């Protein structure tokens, strides 16, 4: 009923003034500042996140896989589920590590920064030369042919509207060894 009354009130009179083009102004999105000011800043944040991941992961494996929920502090929820299953398997086998791993030889693969979130990928070398695998009986069971430096690609995702990056996956690099 209101529509009919509204249409009846529009009859006659002078030509209406054209209204501004609402679709043009509504579709123009405001400029969004990227999370990271530069690729160098994104790489630095990624390296810091991967080093934090290594510290937490080493602590969990040094304790035989117990307390695996701690990994949630440094990885995405999706990746946490995968890692917790791996840590739980580690605990069931009764093995642990001694020592620590380190990260070096890093470089940026990509920085997809939309302003509200960022997806960053880096190349990195994981050095396990300072860690050993200890079996259930307490003996060193580290495979003698284990590579000591491993080239990987690490995917990271920013916490929304934050410069904090969480590890979202670590995959072996199958190309030329850059370590």
Short mmCIF file of N, CA and C in Angstrom, two decimals:
data_model
loop_
_atom_site.label_atom_id
_atom_site.label_comp_id
_atom_site.label_asym_id
_atom_site.label_seq_id
_atom_site.Cartn_x
_atom_site.Cartn_y
_atom_site.Cartn_z
N UNK A 1 0.82 -1.19 0.00
CA UNK A 1 0.00 0.00 0.00
C UNK A 1 0.87 1.26 0.00
N UNK A 2 1.97 1.26 0.77
CA UNK A 2 2.85 2.42 0.80
C UNK A 2 3.46 2.69 -0.56
N UNK A 3 3.79 1.63 -1.29
CA UNK A 3 4.38 1.78 -2.60
C UNK A 3 3.42 2.49 -3.54
N UNK A 4 2.14 2.12 -3.52
CA UNK A 4 1.14 2.74 -4.39
C UNK A 4 1.00 4.22 -4.03
N UNK A 5 0.93 4.54 -2.75
CA UNK A 5 0.81 5.94 -2.34
C UNK A 5 2.05 6.73 -2.75
N UNK A 6 3.20 6.13 -2.63
CA UNK A 6 4.44 6.80 -3.02
C UNK A 6 4.46 7.08 -4.50
N UNK A 7 4.00 6.16 -5.33
CA UNK A 7 3.97 6.36 -6.77
C UNK A 7 2.96 7.42 -7.16
N UNK A 8 1.82 7.45 -6.48
CA UNK A 8 0.79 8.45 -6.79
C UNK A 8 1.30 9.85 -6.48
N UNK A 9 2.10 9.99 -5.46
CA UNK A 9 2.62 11.30 -5.09
C UNK A 9 3.65 11.81 -6.08
N UNK A 10 4.20 10.94 -6.92
CA UNK A 10 5.23 11.34 -7.87
C UNK A 10 4.64 11.90 -9.15
N UNK A 11 3.35 11.81 -9.36
CA UNK A 11 2.77 12.23 -10.63
C UNK A 11 2.83 13.73 -10.81
N UNK A 12 3.07 14.18 -12.06
CA UNK A 12 3.05 15.58 -12.41
C UNK A 12 4.25 16.33 -11.84
N UNK A 13 4.23 17.64 -12.02
CA UNK A 13 5.29 18.48 -11.50
C UNK A 13 6.47 18.53 -12.44
N UNK A 14 7.54 19.14 -11.98
CA UNK A 14 8.72 19.30 -12.81
C UNK A 14 9.56 18.04 -12.84
N UNK A 15 10.49 18.04 -13.79
CA UNK A 15 11.41 16.90 -13.93
C UNK A 15 12.28 16.80 -12.68
N UNK A 16 12.48 15.61 -12.15
CA UNK A 16 13.35 15.47 -10.98
C UNK A 16 14.81 15.69 -11.35
N UNK A 17 15.56 16.20 -10.40
CA UNK A 17 16.99 16.39 -10.59
C UNK A 17 17.66 15.02 -10.61
N UNK A 18 18.63 14.83 -11.52
CA UNK A 18 19.33 13.54 -11.51
C UNK A 18 20.12 13.38 -10.21
N UNK A 19 20.08 12.17 -9.69
CA UNK A 19 20.82 11.91 -8.44
C UNK A 19 22.24 11.48 -8.79
N UNK A 20 23.14 11.68 -7.86
CA UNK A 20 24.52 11.26 -8.12
C UNK A 20 24.57 9.75 -8.34
N UNK A 21 25.57 9.31 -9.09
CA UNK A 21 25.74 7.88 -9.39
C UNK A 21 26.19 7.15 -8.13
N UNK A 22 25.22 6.54 -7.46
CA UNK A 22 25.49 5.85 -6.20
C UNK A 22 26.34 4.61 -6.44
N UNK A 23 26.14 3.92 -7.56
CA UNK A 23 26.87 2.67 -7.79
C UNK A 23 28.37 2.92 -7.93
N UNK A 24 28.76 4.05 -8.50
CA UNK A 24 30.18 4.33 -8.67
C UNK A 24 30.84 4.60 -7.32
N UNK A 25 30.17 5.38 -6.47
CA UNK A 25 30.80 5.68 -5.18
C UNK A 25 30.70 4.50 -4.23
N UNK A 26 29.68 3.68 -4.33
CA UNK A 26 29.54 2.53 -3.44
C UNK A 26 30.53 1.43 -3.77
N UNK A 27 30.89 1.31 -5.05
CA UNK A 27 31.79 0.22 -5.42
C UNK A 27 33.26 0.58 -5.21
N UNK A 28 33.55 1.86 -5.09
CA UNK A 28 34.95 2.25 -4.87
C UNK A 28 35.32 1.93 -3.43
N UNK A 29 36.26 1.00 -3.27
CA UNK A 29 36.67 0.60 -1.93
C UNK A 29 37.79 1.50 -1.45
N UNK A 30 37.79 1.76 -0.15
CA UNK A 30 38.87 2.61 0.37
C UNK A 30 40.21 1.89 0.22
N UNK A 31 41.25 2.69 0.09
CA UNK A 31 42.61 2.16 -0.01
C UNK A 31 42.95 1.45 1.30
N UNK A 32 43.38 0.20 1.22
CA UNK A 32 43.73 -0.57 2.40
C UNK A 32 45.25 -0.66 2.49
N UNK A 33 45.77 -0.26 3.64
CA UNK A 33 47.21 -0.32 3.86
C UNK A 33 47.63 -1.78 4.03
N UNK A 34 48.73 -2.17 3.43
CA UNK A 34 49.21 -3.54 3.63
C UNK A 34 49.65 -3.75 5.08
N UNK A 35 49.63 -4.99 5.52
CA UNK A 35 50.08 -5.32 6.87
C UNK A 35 51.57 -5.04 7.02
N UNK A 36 52.33 -5.46 6.01
CA UNK A 36 53.78 -5.26 6.05
C UNK A 36 54.17 -4.13 5.11
N UNK A 37 55.01 -3.24 5.59
CA UNK A 37 55.42 -2.08 4.80
C UNK A 37 56.29 -2.46 3.61
N UNK A 38 56.94 -3.63 3.69
CA UNK A 38 57.83 -4.05 2.61
C UNK A 38 57.98 -5.56 2.63
N UNK A 39 58.54 -6.10 1.56
CA UNK A 39 58.84 -7.53 1.52
C UNK A 39 59.87 -7.89 2.59
N UNK A 40 60.79 -6.97 2.87
CA UNK A 40 61.81 -7.22 3.89
C UNK A 40 61.16 -7.37 5.26
N UNK A 41 60.15 -6.54 5.54
CA UNK A 41 59.45 -6.64 6.82
C UNK A 41 58.66 -7.95 6.89
N UNK A 42 58.06 -8.37 5.79
CA UNK A 42 57.33 -9.65 5.76
C UNK A 42 58.29 -10.81 5.99
N UNK A 43 59.46 -10.77 5.34
CA UNK A 43 60.46 -11.83 5.52
C UNK A 43 60.92 -11.87 6.97
N UNK A 44 61.20 -10.73 7.55
CA UNK A 44 61.65 -10.67 8.94
C UNK A 44 60.60 -11.27 9.89
N UNK A 45 59.34 -10.93 9.68
CA UNK A 45 58.26 -11.47 10.51
C UNK A 45 58.14 -12.98 10.31
N UNK A 46 58.31 -13.44 9.07
CA UNK A 46 58.23 -14.87 8.77
C UNK A 46 59.37 -15.64 9.44
N UNK A 47 60.57 -15.12 9.35
CA UNK A 47 61.73 -15.79 9.98
C UNK A 47 61.52 -15.86 11.49
N UNK A 48 61.05 -14.78 12.08
CA UNK A 48 60.79 -14.77 13.52
C UNK A 48 59.74 -15.82 13.90
N UNK A 49 58.69 -15.93 13.09
CA UNK A 49 57.63 -16.91 13.36
C UNK A 49 58.15 -18.34 13.23
N UNK A 50 58.98 -18.60 12.23
CA UNK A 50 59.53 -19.95 12.03
C UNK A 50 60.48 -20.30 13.18
N UNK A 51 61.26 -19.34 13.64
CA UNK A 51 62.15 -19.60 14.78
C UNK A 51 61.35 -19.89 16.04
N UNK A 52 60.25 -19.17 16.25
CA UNK A 52 59.38 -19.46 17.40
C UNK A 52 58.78 -20.85 17.28
N UNK A 53 58.37 -21.20 16.07
CA UNK A 53 57.85 -22.55 15.83
C UNK A 53 58.90 -23.60 16.19
N UNK A 54 60.15 -23.40 15.77
CA UNK A 54 61.21 -24.38 16.04
C UNK A 54 61.43 -24.54 17.54
N UNK A 55 61.40 -23.46 18.28
CA UNK A 55 61.60 -23.52 19.74
C UNK A 55 60.49 -24.36 20.39
N UNK A 56 59.24 -24.09 20.02
CA UNK A 56 58.12 -24.82 20.61
C UNK A 56 58.14 -26.28 20.18
N UNK A 57 58.38 -26.53 18.90
CA UNK A 57 58.44 -27.90 18.39
C UNK A 57 59.56 -28.69 19.06
N UNK A 58 60.73 -28.08 19.19
CA UNK A 58 61.85 -28.75 19.87
C UNK A 58 61.50 -29.07 21.32
N UNK A 59 60.85 -28.15 22.01
CA UNK A 59 60.47 -28.39 23.41
C UNK A 59 59.53 -29.59 23.51
N UNK A 60 58.58 -29.67 22.59
CA UNK A 60 57.62 -30.79 22.62
C UNK A 60 58.33 -32.11 22.33
N UNK A 61 59.19 -32.15 21.31
CA UNK A 61 59.87 -33.41 20.99
C UNK A 61 60.92 -33.77 22.04
N UNK A 62 61.56 -32.77 22.66
CA UNK A 62 62.51 -33.05 23.74
C UNK A 62 61.80 -33.69 24.94
N UNK A 63 60.51 -33.40 25.07
CA UNK A 63 59.71 -33.98 26.16
C UNK A 63 58.92 -35.20 25.69
N UNK A 64 59.34 -35.78 24.58
CA UNK A 64 58.72 -37.01 24.10
C UNK A 64 57.35 -36.86 23.49
N UNK A 65 57.01 -35.67 23.02
CA UNK A 65 55.72 -35.45 22.36
C UNK A 65 54.62 -35.01 23.30
N UNK A 66 54.92 -34.91 24.60
CA UNK A 66 53.88 -34.49 25.55
C UNK A 66 53.66 -32.99 25.48
N UNK A 67 52.47 -32.57 25.87
CA UNK A 67 52.14 -31.15 25.84
C UNK A 67 52.06 -30.59 24.43
N UNK A 68 51.60 -31.43 23.51
CA UNK A 68 51.59 -31.02 22.09
C UNK A 68 50.67 -29.84 21.79
N UNK A 69 49.71 -29.57 22.67
CA UNK A 69 48.82 -28.43 22.44
C UNK A 69 49.55 -27.09 22.42
N UNK A 70 50.76 -27.05 22.97
CA UNK A 70 51.54 -25.80 22.97
C UNK A 70 51.82 -25.32 21.55
N UNK A 71 51.80 -26.23 20.58
CA UNK A 71 52.11 -25.85 19.20
C UNK A 71 51.06 -24.87 18.66
N UNK A 72 49.86 -24.88 19.25
CA UNK A 72 48.78 -23.98 18.79
C UNK A 72 49.17 -22.50 18.90
N UNK A 73 50.15 -22.19 19.75
CA UNK A 73 50.58 -20.80 19.93
C UNK A 73 51.28 -20.25 18.69
N UNK A 74 51.84 -21.14 17.85
CA UNK A 74 52.71 -20.68 16.76
C UNK A 74 52.29 -21.17 15.38
N UNK A 75 51.18 -21.90 15.29
CA UNK A 75 50.71 -22.42 14.00
C UNK A 75 49.21 -22.16 13.85
N UNK A 76 48.73 -22.28 12.61
CA UNK A 76 47.30 -22.14 12.36
C UNK A 76 46.56 -23.34 12.93
N UNK A 77 45.27 -23.19 13.14
CA UNK A 77 44.45 -24.29 13.67
C UNK A 77 44.53 -25.53 12.79
N UNK A 78 44.47 -25.33 11.48
CA UNK A 78 44.50 -26.47 10.55
C UNK A 78 45.82 -27.23 10.67
N UNK A 79 46.92 -26.51 10.71
CA UNK A 79 48.23 -27.15 10.80
C UNK A 79 48.44 -27.76 12.18
N UNK A 80 47.87 -27.15 13.21
CA UNK A 80 48.00 -27.68 14.57
C UNK A 80 47.44 -29.10 14.65
N UNK A 81 46.31 -29.35 14.03
CA UNK A 81 45.70 -30.69 14.08
C UNK A 81 46.65 -31.73 13.51
N UNK A 82 47.29 -31.41 12.41
CA UNK A 82 48.25 -32.32 11.77
C UNK A 82 49.46 -32.56 12.67
N UNK A 83 50.00 -31.50 13.22
CA UNK A 83 51.20 -31.61 14.05
C UNK A 83 50.92 -32.34 15.36
N UNK A 84 49.79 -32.07 15.97
CA UNK A 84 49.45 -32.74 17.23
C UNK A 84 49.36 -34.24 17.02
N UNK A 85 48.80 -34.67 15.90
CA UNK A 85 48.75 -36.11 15.58
C UNK A 85 50.17 -36.67 15.46
N UNK A 86 51.08 -35.92 14.83
CA UNK A 86 52.47 -36.38 14.70
C UNK A 86 53.16 -36.44 16.07
N UNK A 87 52.95 -35.45 16.91
CA UNK A 87 53.55 -35.46 18.25
C UNK A 87 52.99 -36.61 19.08
N UNK A 88 51.68 -36.88 18.95
CA UNK A 88 51.07 -37.99 19.68
C UNK A 88 51.67 -39.32 19.24
N UNK A 89 51.93 -39.48 17.95
CA UNK A 89 52.58 -40.71 17.45
C UNK A 89 53.99 -40.82 18.01
N UNK A 90 54.68 -39.72 18.10
CA UNK A 90 56.02 -39.65 18.68
C UNK A 90 55.98 -40.16 20.12
N UNK A 91 54.99 -39.69 20.89
CA UNK A 91 54.84 -40.09 22.29
C UNK A 91 54.53 -41.58 22.40
N UNK A 92 53.68 -42.10 21.53
CA UNK A 92 53.32 -43.53 21.56
C UNK A 92 54.53 -44.41 21.26
N UNK A 93 55.43 -43.93 20.42
CA UNK A 93 56.64 -44.70 20.09
C UNK A 93 57.66 -44.66 21.23
N UNK A 94 57.48 -43.74 22.16
CA UNK A 94 58.40 -43.63 23.29
C UNK A 94 59.74 -43.03 22.95
N UNK A 95 59.78 -42.21 21.92
CA UNK A 95 61.03 -41.56 21.53
C UNK A 95 60.99 -40.08 21.90
N UNK A 96 62.14 -39.48 21.94
CA UNK A 96 62.24 -38.05 22.20
C UNK A 96 63.49 -37.53 21.50
N UNK A 97 63.64 -36.24 21.50
CA UNK A 97 64.86 -35.65 20.94
C UNK A 97 65.66 -35.01 22.06
N UNK A 98 66.92 -34.80 21.78
CA UNK A 98 67.79 -34.00 22.64
C UNK A 98 68.42 -32.95 21.74
N UNK A 99 68.49 -31.74 22.25
CA UNK A 99 69.09 -30.68 21.46
C UNK A 99 68.04 -29.83 20.78
N UNK A 100 68.49 -29.09 19.78
CA UNK A 100 67.58 -28.17 19.10
C UNK A 100 67.92 -28.06 17.62
N UNK A 101 66.92 -27.63 16.88
CA UNK A 101 67.11 -27.35 15.45
C UNK A 101 67.28 -25.85 15.29
N UNK A 102 67.74 -25.44 14.14
CA UNK A 102 67.87 -24.01 13.86
C UNK A 102 67.43 -23.73 12.43
N UNK A 103 67.15 -22.48 12.17
CA UNK A 103 66.67 -22.03 10.87
C UNK A 103 67.68 -21.03 10.32
N UNK A 104 68.06 -21.20 9.04
CA UNK A 104 68.94 -20.22 8.41
C UNK A 104 68.70 -20.22 6.91
N UNK A 105 69.50 -19.47 6.19
CA UNK A 105 69.44 -19.36 4.73
C UNK A 105 67.99 -19.14 4.27
N UNK A 106 67.40 -18.05 4.71
CA UNK A 106 66.01 -17.75 4.38
C UNK A 106 65.91 -16.75 3.24
N UNK A 107 64.85 -16.88 2.47
CA UNK A 107 64.53 -15.89 1.44
C UNK A 107 63.03 -15.93 1.17
N UNK A 108 62.52 -14.81 0.72
CA UNK A 108 61.09 -14.67 0.47
C UNK A 108 60.69 -15.34 -0.83
N UNK A 109 59.64 -16.14 -0.79
CA UNK A 109 59.05 -16.71 -2.00
C UNK A 109 57.92 -15.80 -2.46
N UNK A 110 57.00 -15.46 -1.54
CA UNK A 110 55.88 -14.60 -1.91
C UNK A 110 55.32 -13.90 -0.67
N UNK A 111 54.67 -12.77 -0.92
CA UNK A 111 54.03 -11.99 0.12
C UNK A 111 52.71 -11.48 -0.46
N UNK A 112 51.63 -12.20 -0.19
CA UNK A 112 50.31 -11.82 -0.67
C UNK A 112 49.61 -11.09 0.47
N UNK A 113 49.68 -9.77 0.44
CA UNK A 113 49.24 -8.93 1.54
C UNK A 113 48.04 -8.11 1.10
N UNK A 114 46.84 -8.48 1.60
CA UNK A 114 45.62 -7.79 1.20
C UNK A 114 45.29 -6.61 2.10
N UNK A 115 46.02 -6.44 3.17
CA UNK A 115 45.73 -5.36 4.10
C UNK A 115 45.04 -5.85 5.36
N UNK A 116 44.12 -6.81 5.25
CA UNK A 116 43.50 -7.36 6.46
C UNK A 116 44.14 -8.68 6.84
N UNK A 117 44.79 -9.31 5.89
CA UNK A 117 45.52 -10.55 6.16
C UNK A 117 46.69 -10.63 5.19
N UNK A 118 47.61 -11.51 5.51
CA UNK A 118 48.76 -11.71 4.63
C UNK A 118 49.10 -13.19 4.62
N UNK A 119 49.47 -13.67 3.45
CA UNK A 119 49.97 -15.03 3.27
C UNK A 119 51.41 -14.87 2.79
N UNK A 120 52.34 -15.40 3.55
CA UNK A 120 53.76 -15.25 3.24
C UNK A 120 54.36 -16.64 3.11
N UNK A 121 55.20 -16.82 2.10
CA UNK A 121 55.95 -18.08 1.93
C UNK A 121 57.43 -17.75 1.86
N UNK A 122 58.23 -18.60 2.52
CA UNK A 122 59.68 -18.39 2.49
C UNK A 122 60.39 -19.72 2.24
N UNK A 123 61.58 -19.61 1.68
CA UNK A 123 62.51 -20.74 1.65
C UNK A 123 63.31 -20.66 2.95
N UNK A 124 63.63 -21.82 3.51
CA UNK A 124 64.46 -21.86 4.71
C UNK A 124 65.21 -23.18 4.77
N UNK A 125 66.32 -23.16 5.48
CA UNK A 125 67.05 -24.39 5.77
C UNK A 125 66.82 -24.73 7.23
N UNK A 126 66.40 -25.95 7.47
CA UNK A 126 66.27 -26.44 8.84
C UNK A 126 67.50 -27.28 9.13
N UNK A 127 68.26 -26.84 10.12
CA UNK A 127 69.50 -27.52 10.51
C UNK A 127 69.22 -28.34 11.76
N UNK A 128 69.36 -29.67 11.64
CA UNK A 128 69.11 -30.57 12.77
C UNK A 128 70.41 -31.19 13.29
N UNK A 129 71.55 -30.60 12.93
CA UNK A 129 72.84 -31.17 13.32
C UNK A 129 73.07 -31.16 14.83
N UNK A 130 72.33 -30.31 15.56
CA UNK A 130 72.48 -30.24 17.02
C UNK A 130 71.37 -30.98 17.76
N UNK A 131 70.70 -31.91 17.09
CA UNK A 131 69.66 -32.69 17.76
C UNK A 131 69.84 -34.17 17.47
N UNK A 132 69.50 -34.97 18.45
CA UNK A 132 69.58 -36.43 18.30
C UNK A 132 68.25 -37.04 18.67
N UNK A 133 67.99 -38.21 18.14
CA UNK A 133 66.77 -38.96 18.42
C UNK A 133 67.11 -40.03 19.45
N UNK A 134 66.39 -40.02 20.56
CA UNK A 134 66.64 -40.95 21.65
C UNK A 134 65.48 -41.95 21.71
N UNK A 135 65.82 -43.24 21.68
CA UNK A 135 64.81 -44.30 21.70
C UNK A 135 64.26 -44.56 23.09
N UNK A 136 63.26 -45.47 23.18
CA UNK A 136 62.62 -45.77 24.46
C UNK A 136 63.59 -46.23 25.56
N UNK A 137 64.67 -46.89 25.18
CA UNK A 137 65.65 -47.37 26.16
C UNK A 137 66.70 -46.35 26.52
N UNK A 138 66.65 -45.16 25.93
CA UNK A 138 67.61 -44.11 26.25
C UNK A 138 68.81 -44.05 25.32
N UNK A 139 68.86 -44.95 24.32
CA UNK A 139 69.99 -44.96 23.39
C UNK A 139 69.74 -44.00 22.22
N UNK A 140 70.82 -43.50 21.66
CA UNK A 140 70.77 -42.65 20.48
C UNK A 140 70.36 -43.51 19.29
N UNK A 141 69.21 -43.22 18.69
CA UNK A 141 68.72 -43.98 17.54
C UNK A 141 68.63 -43.10 16.29
N UNK A 142 69.38 -42.02 16.29
CA UNK A 142 69.40 -41.11 15.15
C UNK A 142 69.92 -41.86 13.93
N UNK A 143 69.15 -41.87 12.82
CA UNK A 143 69.65 -42.54 11.60
C UNK A 143 70.97 -41.93 11.15
N UNK A 144 71.93 -42.78 10.83
CA UNK A 144 73.26 -42.29 10.43
C UNK A 144 73.23 -41.55 9.10
N UNK A 145 72.24 -41.84 8.27
CA UNK A 145 72.15 -41.19 6.95
C UNK A 145 71.18 -40.01 6.95
N UNK A 146 70.77 -39.54 8.10
CA UNK A 146 69.84 -38.42 8.19
C UNK A 146 70.50 -37.16 7.65
N UNK A 147 69.85 -36.46 6.72
CA UNK A 147 70.40 -35.17 6.27
C UNK A 147 70.40 -34.18 7.43
N UNK A 148 71.49 -33.46 7.57
CA UNK A 148 71.61 -32.51 8.68
C UNK A 148 71.01 -31.15 8.38
N UNK A 149 70.93 -30.81 7.09
CA UNK A 149 70.34 -29.54 6.67
C UNK A 149 69.30 -29.84 5.60
N UNK A 150 68.10 -29.35 5.84
CA UNK A 150 66.98 -29.69 4.96
C UNK A 150 66.33 -28.44 4.37
N UNK A 151 66.31 -28.31 3.03
CA UNK A 151 65.65 -27.17 2.41
C UNK A 151 64.13 -27.36 2.44
N UNK A 152 63.43 -26.32 2.85
CA UNK A 152 61.97 -26.38 2.95
C UNK A 152 61.34 -25.09 2.42
N UNK A 153 60.04 -25.19 2.16
CA UNK A 153 59.22 -24.01 1.88
C UNK A 153 58.23 -23.93 3.04
N UNK A 154 58.19 -22.77 3.68
CA UNK A 154 57.30 -22.57 4.82
C UNK A 154 56.20 -21.60 4.41
N UNK A 155 54.95 -22.01 4.66
CA UNK A 155 53.81 -21.14 4.41
C UNK A 155 53.37 -20.57 5.75
N UNK A 156 53.09 -19.27 5.75
CA UNK A 156 52.65 -18.60 6.98
C UNK A 156 51.44 -17.75 6.67
N UNK A 157 50.62 -17.56 7.69
CA UNK A 157 49.40 -16.76 7.53
C UNK A 157 49.33 -15.77 8.69
N UNK A 158 48.99 -14.54 8.38
CA UNK A 158 48.89 -13.51 9.42
C UNK A 158 47.61 -13.69 10.20
N UNK A 159 47.71 -13.45 11.50
CA UNK A 159 46.52 -13.32 12.33
C UNK A 159 45.79 -12.10 11.76
N UNK A 160 44.46 -12.16 11.53
CA UNK A 160 43.77 -11.03 10.91
C UNK A 160 44.08 -9.69 11.58
N UNK A 161 44.35 -8.70 10.74
CA UNK A 161 44.65 -7.33 11.17
C UNK A 161 45.82 -7.25 12.15
N UNK A 162 46.82 -8.08 11.91
CA UNK A 162 47.98 -8.14 12.80
C UNK A 162 49.22 -8.47 11.99
N UNK A 163 50.37 -8.13 12.53
CA UNK A 163 51.64 -8.49 11.90
C UNK A 163 52.16 -9.83 12.42
N UNK A 164 51.38 -10.50 13.26
CA UNK A 164 51.78 -11.79 13.81
C UNK A 164 51.52 -12.87 12.76
N UNK A 165 52.56 -13.61 12.42
CA UNK A 165 52.43 -14.70 11.45
C UNK A 165 52.42 -16.03 12.18
N UNK A 166 51.59 -16.95 11.69
CA UNK A 166 51.53 -18.32 12.20
C UNK A 166 51.95 -19.26 11.08
N UNK A 167 52.70 -20.29 11.42
CA UNK A 167 53.12 -21.28 10.42
C UNK A 167 51.88 -22.06 9.99
N UNK A 168 51.70 -22.20 8.68
CA UNK A 168 50.54 -22.90 8.12
C UNK A 168 50.95 -24.16 7.37
N UNK A 169 52.23 -24.43 7.28
CA UNK A 169 52.71 -25.65 6.62
C UNK A 169 54.19 -25.55 6.34
N UNK A 170 54.85 -26.69 6.37
CA UNK A 170 56.27 -26.78 6.02
C UNK A 170 56.41 -27.97 5.08
N UNK A 171 56.89 -27.69 3.88
CA UNK A 171 57.04 -28.74 2.87
C UNK A 171 58.49 -28.85 2.43
N UNK A 172 58.96 -30.08 2.21
CA UNK A 172 60.33 -30.24 1.69
C UNK A 172 60.45 -29.56 0.33
N UNK A 173 61.59 -28.95 0.07
CA UNK A 173 61.87 -28.34 -1.23
C UNK A 173 62.46 -29.41 -2.12
N UNK A 174 61.87 -29.62 -3.28
CA UNK A 174 62.33 -30.69 -4.17
C UNK A 174 63.28 -30.19 -5.26
N UNK A 175 63.49 -28.90 -5.34
CA UNK A 175 64.40 -28.35 -6.35
C UNK A 175 65.85 -28.46 -5.90
N UNK A 176 66.70 -27.66 -6.51
CA UNK A 176 68.11 -27.65 -6.14
C UNK A 176 68.26 -27.30 -4.66
N UNK A 177 69.15 -28.01 -3.99
CA UNK A 177 69.39 -27.80 -2.56
C UNK A 177 70.07 -26.46 -2.35
N UNK A 178 69.40 -25.52 -1.70
CA UNK A 178 69.96 -24.19 -1.46
C UNK A 178 70.59 -24.09 -0.07
N UNK A 179 70.61 -25.20 0.66
CA UNK A 179 71.20 -25.17 2.01
C UNK A 179 72.70 -25.32 1.90
#
